[in-house]
Coordinates of C-alpha atoms in Angstrom, one line a residue:
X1 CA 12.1 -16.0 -42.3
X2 CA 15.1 -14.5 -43.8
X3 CA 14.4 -10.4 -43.6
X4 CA 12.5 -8.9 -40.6
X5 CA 12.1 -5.2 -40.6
X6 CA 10.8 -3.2 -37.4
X7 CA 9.0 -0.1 -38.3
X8 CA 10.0 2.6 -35.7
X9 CA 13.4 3.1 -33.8
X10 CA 11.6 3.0 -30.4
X11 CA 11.7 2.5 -26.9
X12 CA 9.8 -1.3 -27.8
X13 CA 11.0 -1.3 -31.5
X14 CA 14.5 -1.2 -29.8
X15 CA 13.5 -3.9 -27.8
X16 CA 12.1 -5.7 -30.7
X17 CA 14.9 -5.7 -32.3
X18 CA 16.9 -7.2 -29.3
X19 CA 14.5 -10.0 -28.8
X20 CA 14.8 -11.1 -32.5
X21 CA 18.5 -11.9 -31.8
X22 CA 18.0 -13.2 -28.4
X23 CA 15.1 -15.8 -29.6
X24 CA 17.7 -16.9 -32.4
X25 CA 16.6 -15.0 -35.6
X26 CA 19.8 -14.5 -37.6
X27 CA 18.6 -13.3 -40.8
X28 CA 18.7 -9.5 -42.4
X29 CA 17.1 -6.9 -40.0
X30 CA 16.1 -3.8 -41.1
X31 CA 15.3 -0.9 -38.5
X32 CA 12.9 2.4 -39.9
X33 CA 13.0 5.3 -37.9
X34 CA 12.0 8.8 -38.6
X35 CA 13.8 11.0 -36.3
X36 CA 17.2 11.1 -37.1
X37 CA 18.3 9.8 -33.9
X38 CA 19.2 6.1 -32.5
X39 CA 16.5 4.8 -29.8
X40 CA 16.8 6.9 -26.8
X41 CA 14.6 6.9 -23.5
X42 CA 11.4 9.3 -23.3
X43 CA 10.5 9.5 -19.6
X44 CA 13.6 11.9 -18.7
X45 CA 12.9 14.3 -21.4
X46 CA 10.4 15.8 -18.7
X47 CA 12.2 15.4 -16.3
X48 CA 16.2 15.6 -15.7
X49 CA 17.2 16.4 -19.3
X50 CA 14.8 19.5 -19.0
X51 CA 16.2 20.3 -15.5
X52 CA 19.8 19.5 -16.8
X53 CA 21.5 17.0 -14.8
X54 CA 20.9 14.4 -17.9
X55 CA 22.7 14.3 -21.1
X56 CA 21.6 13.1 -24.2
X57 CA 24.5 11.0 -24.2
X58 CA 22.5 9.6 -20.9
X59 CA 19.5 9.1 -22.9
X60 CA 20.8 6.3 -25.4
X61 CA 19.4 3.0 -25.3
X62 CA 22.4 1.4 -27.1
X63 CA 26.0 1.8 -27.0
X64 CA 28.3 1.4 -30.0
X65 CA 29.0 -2.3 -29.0
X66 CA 25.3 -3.4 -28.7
X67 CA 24.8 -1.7 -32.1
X68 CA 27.6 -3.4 -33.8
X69 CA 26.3 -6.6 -32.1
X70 CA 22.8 -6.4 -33.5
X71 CA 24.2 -6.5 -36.9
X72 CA 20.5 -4.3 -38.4
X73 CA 20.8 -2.3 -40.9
X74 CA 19.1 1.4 -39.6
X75 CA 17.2 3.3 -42.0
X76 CA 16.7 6.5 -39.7
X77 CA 15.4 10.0 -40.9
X78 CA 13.0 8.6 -43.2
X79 CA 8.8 8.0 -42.4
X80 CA 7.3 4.5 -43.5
X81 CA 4.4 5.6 -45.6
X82 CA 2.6 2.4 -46.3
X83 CA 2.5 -1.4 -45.7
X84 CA 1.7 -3.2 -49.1
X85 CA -1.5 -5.4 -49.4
X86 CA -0.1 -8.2 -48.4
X87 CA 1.6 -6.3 -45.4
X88 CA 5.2 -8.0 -46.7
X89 CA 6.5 -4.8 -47.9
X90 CA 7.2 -1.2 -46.3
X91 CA 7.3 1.7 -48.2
X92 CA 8.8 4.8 -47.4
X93 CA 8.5 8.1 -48.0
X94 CA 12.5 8.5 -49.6
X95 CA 10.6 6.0 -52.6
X96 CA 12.9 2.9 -51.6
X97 CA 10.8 0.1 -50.5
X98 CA 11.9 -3.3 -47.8
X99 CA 10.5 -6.3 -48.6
X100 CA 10.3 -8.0 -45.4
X101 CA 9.2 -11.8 -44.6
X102 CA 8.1 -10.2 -40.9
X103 CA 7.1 -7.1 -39.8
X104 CA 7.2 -5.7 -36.2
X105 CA 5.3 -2.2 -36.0
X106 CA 6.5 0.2 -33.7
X107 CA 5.7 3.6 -34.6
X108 CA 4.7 4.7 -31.0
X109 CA 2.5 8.0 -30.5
X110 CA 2.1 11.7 -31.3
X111 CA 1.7 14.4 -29.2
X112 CA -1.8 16.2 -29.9
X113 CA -1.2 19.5 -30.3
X114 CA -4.2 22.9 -29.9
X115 CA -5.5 23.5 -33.1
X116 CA -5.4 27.0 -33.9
X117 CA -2.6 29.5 -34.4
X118 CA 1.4 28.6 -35.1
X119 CA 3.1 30.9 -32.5
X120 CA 6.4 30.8 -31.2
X121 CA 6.6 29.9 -27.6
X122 CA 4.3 27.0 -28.1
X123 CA 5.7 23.7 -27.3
X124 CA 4.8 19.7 -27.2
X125 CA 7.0 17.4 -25.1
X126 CA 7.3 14.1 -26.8
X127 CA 10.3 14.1 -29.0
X128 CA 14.3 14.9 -28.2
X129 CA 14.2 17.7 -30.4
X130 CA 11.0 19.0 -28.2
X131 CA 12.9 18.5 -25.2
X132 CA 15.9 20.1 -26.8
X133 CA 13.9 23.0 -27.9
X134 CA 12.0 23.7 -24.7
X135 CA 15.3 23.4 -22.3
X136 CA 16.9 26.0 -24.5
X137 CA 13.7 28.5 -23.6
X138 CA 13.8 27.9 -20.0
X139 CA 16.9 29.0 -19.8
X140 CA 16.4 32.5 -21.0
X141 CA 15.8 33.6 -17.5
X142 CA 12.6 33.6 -15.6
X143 CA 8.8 32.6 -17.8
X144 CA 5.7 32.6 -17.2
X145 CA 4.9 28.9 -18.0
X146 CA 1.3 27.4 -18.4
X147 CA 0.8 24.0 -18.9
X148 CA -2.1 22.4 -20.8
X149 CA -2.8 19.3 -19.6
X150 CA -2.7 17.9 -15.7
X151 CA -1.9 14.3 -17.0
X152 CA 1.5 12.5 -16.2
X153 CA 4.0 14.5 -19.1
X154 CA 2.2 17.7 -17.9
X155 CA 2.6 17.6 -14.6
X156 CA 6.2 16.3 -14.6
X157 CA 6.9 19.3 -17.0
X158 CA 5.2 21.9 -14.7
X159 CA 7.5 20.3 -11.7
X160 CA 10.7 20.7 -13.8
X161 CA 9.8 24.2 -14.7
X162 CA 9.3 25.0 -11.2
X163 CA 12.3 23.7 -10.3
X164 CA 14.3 25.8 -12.4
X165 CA 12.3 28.7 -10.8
X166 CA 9.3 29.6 -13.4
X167 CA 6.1 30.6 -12.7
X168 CA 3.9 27.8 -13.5
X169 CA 0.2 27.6 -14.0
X170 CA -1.6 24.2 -14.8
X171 CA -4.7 24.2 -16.6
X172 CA -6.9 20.9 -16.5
X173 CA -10.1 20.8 -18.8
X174 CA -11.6 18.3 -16.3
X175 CA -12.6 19.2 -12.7
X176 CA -9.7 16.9 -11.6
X177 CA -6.3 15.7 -13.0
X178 CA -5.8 11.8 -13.3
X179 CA -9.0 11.3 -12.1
X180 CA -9.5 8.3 -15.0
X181 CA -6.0 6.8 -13.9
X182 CA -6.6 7.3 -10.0
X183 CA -10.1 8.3 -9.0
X184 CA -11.4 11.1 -7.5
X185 CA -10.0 10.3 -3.8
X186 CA -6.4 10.0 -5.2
X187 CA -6.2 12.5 -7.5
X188 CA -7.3 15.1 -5.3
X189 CA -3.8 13.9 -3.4
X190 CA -1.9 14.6 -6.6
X191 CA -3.3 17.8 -7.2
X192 CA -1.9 18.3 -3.8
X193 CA 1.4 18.2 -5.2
X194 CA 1.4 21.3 -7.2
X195 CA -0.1 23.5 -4.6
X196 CA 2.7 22.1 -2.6
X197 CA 5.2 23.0 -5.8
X198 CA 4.3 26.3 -5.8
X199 CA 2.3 25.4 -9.1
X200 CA -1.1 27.3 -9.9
X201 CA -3.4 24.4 -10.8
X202 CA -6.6 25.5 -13.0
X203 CA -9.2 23.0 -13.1
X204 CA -12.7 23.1 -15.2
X205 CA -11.1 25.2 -18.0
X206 CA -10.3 25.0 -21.0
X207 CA -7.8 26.8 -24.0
X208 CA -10.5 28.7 -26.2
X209 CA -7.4 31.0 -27.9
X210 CA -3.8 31.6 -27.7
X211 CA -2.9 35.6 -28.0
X212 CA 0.1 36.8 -29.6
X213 CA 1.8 38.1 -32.7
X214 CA 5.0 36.3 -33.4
X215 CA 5.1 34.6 -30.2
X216 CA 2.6 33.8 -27.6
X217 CA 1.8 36.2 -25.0
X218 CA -1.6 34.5 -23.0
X219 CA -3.5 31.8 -23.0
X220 CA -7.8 33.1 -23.0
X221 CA -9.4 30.1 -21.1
X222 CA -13.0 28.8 -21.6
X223 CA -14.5 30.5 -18.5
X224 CA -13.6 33.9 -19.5
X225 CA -10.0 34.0 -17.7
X226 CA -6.9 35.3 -19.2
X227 CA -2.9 34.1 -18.5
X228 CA 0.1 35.7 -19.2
X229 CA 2.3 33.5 -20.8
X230 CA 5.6 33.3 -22.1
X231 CA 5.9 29.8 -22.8
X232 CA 3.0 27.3 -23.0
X233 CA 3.5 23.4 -23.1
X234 CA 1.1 21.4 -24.4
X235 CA 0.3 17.6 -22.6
X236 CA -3.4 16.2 -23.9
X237 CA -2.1 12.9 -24.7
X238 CA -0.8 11.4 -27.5
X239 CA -2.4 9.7 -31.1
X240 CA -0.9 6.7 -32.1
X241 CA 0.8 7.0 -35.9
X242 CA -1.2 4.6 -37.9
X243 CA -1.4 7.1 -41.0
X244 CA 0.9 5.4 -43.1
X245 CA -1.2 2.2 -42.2
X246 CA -4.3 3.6 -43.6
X247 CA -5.4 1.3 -47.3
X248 CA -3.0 -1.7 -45.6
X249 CA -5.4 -4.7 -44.1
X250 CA -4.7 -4.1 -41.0
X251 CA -7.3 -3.4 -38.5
X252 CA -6.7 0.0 -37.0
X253 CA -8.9 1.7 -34.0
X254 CA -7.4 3.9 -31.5
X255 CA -4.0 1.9 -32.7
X256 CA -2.8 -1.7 -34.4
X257 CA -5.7 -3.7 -33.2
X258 CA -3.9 -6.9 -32.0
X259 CA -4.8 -10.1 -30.0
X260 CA -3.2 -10.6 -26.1
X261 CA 0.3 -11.6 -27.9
X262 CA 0.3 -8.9 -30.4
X263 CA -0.2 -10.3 -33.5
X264 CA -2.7 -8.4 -36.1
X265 CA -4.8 -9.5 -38.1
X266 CA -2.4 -9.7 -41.2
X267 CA 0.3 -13.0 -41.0
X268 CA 3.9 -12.1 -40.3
X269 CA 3.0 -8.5 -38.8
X270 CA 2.9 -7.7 -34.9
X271 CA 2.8 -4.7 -33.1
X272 CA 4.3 -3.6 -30.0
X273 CA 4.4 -0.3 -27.8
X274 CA 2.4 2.9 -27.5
X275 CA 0.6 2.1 -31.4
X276 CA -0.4 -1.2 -30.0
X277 CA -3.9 -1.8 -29.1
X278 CA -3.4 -5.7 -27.3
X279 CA -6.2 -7.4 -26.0
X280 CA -8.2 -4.4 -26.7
X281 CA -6.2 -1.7 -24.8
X282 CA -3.5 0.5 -25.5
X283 CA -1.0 1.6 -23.3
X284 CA 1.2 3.7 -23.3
X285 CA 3.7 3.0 -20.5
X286 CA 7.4 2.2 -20.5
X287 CA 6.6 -1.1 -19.3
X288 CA 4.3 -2.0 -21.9
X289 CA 7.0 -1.1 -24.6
X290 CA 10.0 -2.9 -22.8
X291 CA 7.5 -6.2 -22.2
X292 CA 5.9 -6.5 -25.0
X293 CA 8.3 -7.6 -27.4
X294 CA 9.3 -10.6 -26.1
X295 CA 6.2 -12.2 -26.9
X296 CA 5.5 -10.2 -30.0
X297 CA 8.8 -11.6 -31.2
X298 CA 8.3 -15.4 -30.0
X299 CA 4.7 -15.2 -31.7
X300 CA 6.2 -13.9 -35.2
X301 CA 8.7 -16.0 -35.3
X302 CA 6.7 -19.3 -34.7
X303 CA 3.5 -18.1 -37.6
X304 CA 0.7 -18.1 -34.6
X305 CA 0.1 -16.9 -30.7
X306 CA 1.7 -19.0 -28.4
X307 CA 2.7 -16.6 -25.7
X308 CA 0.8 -13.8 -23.9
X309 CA 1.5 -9.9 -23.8
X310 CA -0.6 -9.7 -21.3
X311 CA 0.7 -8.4 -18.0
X312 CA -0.4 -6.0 -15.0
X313 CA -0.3 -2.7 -15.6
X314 CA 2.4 -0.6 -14.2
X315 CA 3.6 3.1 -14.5
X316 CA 5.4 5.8 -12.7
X317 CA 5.4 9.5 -12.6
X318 CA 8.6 11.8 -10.5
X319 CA 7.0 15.4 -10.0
X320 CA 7.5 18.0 -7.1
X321 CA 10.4 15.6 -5.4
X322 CA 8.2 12.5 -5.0
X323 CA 7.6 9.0 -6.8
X324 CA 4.4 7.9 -7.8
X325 CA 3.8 4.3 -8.7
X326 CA 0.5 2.2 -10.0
X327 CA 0.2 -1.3 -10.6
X328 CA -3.3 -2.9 -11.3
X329 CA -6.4 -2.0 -13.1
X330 CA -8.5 0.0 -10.8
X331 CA -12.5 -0.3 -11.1
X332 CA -15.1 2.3 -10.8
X333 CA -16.5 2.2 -7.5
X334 CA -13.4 0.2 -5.9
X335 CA -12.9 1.0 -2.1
X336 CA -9.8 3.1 -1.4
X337 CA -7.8 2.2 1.9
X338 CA -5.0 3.3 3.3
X339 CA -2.5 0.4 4.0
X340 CA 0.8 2.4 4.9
X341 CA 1.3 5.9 6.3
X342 CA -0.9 8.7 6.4
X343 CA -2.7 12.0 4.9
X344 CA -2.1 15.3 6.4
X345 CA -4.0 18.4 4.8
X346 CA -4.9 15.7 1.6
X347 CA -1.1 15.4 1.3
X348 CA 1.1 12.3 2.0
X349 CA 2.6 12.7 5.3
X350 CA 6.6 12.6 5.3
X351 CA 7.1 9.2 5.1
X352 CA 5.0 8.6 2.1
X353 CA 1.5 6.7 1.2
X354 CA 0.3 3.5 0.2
X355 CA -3.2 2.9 -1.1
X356 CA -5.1 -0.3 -1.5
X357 CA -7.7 -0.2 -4.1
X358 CA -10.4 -3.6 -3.5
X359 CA -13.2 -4.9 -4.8
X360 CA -15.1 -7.9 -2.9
X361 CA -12.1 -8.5 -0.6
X362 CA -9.4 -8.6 -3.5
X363 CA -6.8 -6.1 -4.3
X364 CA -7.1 -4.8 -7.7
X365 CA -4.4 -1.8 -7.9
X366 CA -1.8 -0.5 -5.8
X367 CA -1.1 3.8 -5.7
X368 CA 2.4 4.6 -3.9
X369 CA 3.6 8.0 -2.9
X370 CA 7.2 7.6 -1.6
X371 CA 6.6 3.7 -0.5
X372 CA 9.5 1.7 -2.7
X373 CA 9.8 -1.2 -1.1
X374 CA 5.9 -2.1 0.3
X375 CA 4.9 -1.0 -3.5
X376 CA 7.3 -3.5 -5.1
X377 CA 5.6 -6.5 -2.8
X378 CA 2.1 -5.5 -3.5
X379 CA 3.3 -5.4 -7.3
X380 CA 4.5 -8.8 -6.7
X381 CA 1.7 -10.2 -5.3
X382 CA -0.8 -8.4 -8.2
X383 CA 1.2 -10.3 -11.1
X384 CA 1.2 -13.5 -8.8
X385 CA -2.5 -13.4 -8.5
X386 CA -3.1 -12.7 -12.3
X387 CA -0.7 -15.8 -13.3
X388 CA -3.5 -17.8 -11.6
X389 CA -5.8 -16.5 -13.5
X390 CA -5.1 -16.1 -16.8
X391 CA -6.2 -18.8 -19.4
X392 CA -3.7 -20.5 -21.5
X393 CA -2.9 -19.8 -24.8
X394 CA -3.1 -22.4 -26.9

């Protein structure tokens, strides 16, 4: 294998690319990315680099030394718009083509946007230059903010903007945010949190239109109701970018359709990150991209699976001062107990939570309000228990 070329300068194409020289792969590396920017970390953008404490020199994933030390060659600013038929050759959109002996595919997600009108004022948070765009906004003095979206990215956005002193409304089309992620017991907890943030939290409701000339002025919900609006973010989750994958022979559904170490159905091509569906599910967690590669990398580079991507769960989310943490894979119909501190109100008593979820006697996810150090054990003791478990790969 004498050229590899990783499609996307991600969060896990960046890793990808650091595996290849780790497990020995010395040969010409070519890195696609179409932002013009070198890898850079995501989960701050909603957080301190929209609040301002984080630069974007803060967000780089490489330094200059680590760059020089990868010895790639970076092809950023330009979108990959096919895979040849026999998946050896990317094409891109600038008309030059790399002709690659492997191929990692790391194109990650895009944020879904409202369908409808293009007004000014309207925002998605999934990119630098989003986060760049929206920080410059909410610093125009005070807005009236409504978020769209009670997931993760929209409720760490609506606790950013309510730390910088905006007025904040959260609309959620389902009767409950992160009910899928959590259940209904749990969520109701993290709604808690944005009554508790001083964040209006509209469940049950959806955007029918946005109102405005230039820029957008309201937001006219499903069940009649009108908000004012100034600035609106939207956060319904993300569509992975398989596009320029469409005519290749890949299998694509909801993402890369891969087996538990990543490799797709084409020889020489894996997939890793947020465009990745492994072992039928997609994920798209930091964890996931970071982890992911190192198998990916181990199975390209010996021509079949011999290592796993498989690996609990595990995702985080800072919002109204607190840390959430999950590890597991919850069931429907799971008991919910309460192994460490208390509820007061629905809300986590000072010194934090921690929530057991079990099925027939066994732990199968771990929720964490403010609990570090008992989470990290239970996490522990989750990955321990699914080592046991898990077949081999042959």
């Amino acid at each position: 294998m004498r050229t590899v070329a990783v499609v996307g300068a991600s969060l896990s194409g960046m890793y990808a690319a650091r595996e290849l020289r780790a497990q020995g792969f010395d040969g010409r590396l070519v890195i696609v990315g179409d932002e013009p920017h070198r890898p850079y970390d995501r989960p701050p953008l909603s957080k301190d680099f929209l609040t301002g404490p984080a630069d974007e020199d803060q967000l780089a994933l490489t330094d200059a030394e680590e760059t020089a030390g990868l010895e790639a060659e970076w092809l950023l600013g330009v979108r990959a718009r096919g895979l040849d038929a026999r998946g050896r050759t990317v094409l891109l959109d600038d008309g030059r083509t790399v002709p690659a002996d492997g191929v990692v595919v790391a194109t990650g997600a895009s944020a879904r946007s409202l369908t409808g009108r293009d007004l000014a004022g309207v925002h998605t948070l999934r990119t630098l230059d989003d986060a760049r765009t929206l920080r410059a906004e909410l610093t125009r003095g005070p807005r009236r903010v409504v978020v769209v979206g009670g997931g993760f990215i929209g409720a760490e956005t609506a606790s950013s903007c309510a730390a910088l002193g905006h007025t904040v409304t959260v609309v959620e089309a389902a009767p409950m945010p992160l009910v899928p992620q959590l259940g209904p017991e749990m969520a109701a907890v993290c709604a808690g949190l944005h009554r508790r943030g001083g964040t209006e939290l509209v469940t049950g409701a959806s955007v029918a239109a946005l109102h405005g000339t230039v820029a957008v002025t309201a937001v006219e919900l499903s069940d009649g109701r009108t908000l004012p609006a100034d600035v609106v973010v939207v956060g319904i989750g993300a569509a992975p970018n398989t596009a320029w994958l469409a005519g290749s022979p890949l299998v694509l559904n909801d993402g890369v359709m891969c087996d538990d170490g990543c490799v797709t159905s084409l020889p020489q091509v894996v997939a890793v990150g947020d465009v990745a569906r492994v072992g039928g599910t997609r994920a798209e967690h930091w964890t996931s991209a970071t982890q992911q590669p190192r198998a990916a990398v181990a199975n390209l580079l010996a021509g079949r699976t011999v290592r796993s991507a498989r690996t609990v769960p595990y995702f985080w989310s800072d919002q109204y001062g607190v840390r959430i943490q999950f590890t597991g894979r919850r069931l429907a119909g799971d008991t919910v107990r309460v192994a460490e501190g208390g509820l007061t109100d629905g809300a986590p008593d000072g010194d934090g939570l921690l929530v057991r979820y079990e099925r027939d006697g066994r732990t199968t996810a771990v929720l964490a309000v403010d609990r570090p150090r008992p989470f990290m054990r239970a996490r522990r003791e989750l990955a321990r228990e699914a080592e046991l478990v898990r077949p081999a790969t042959s």
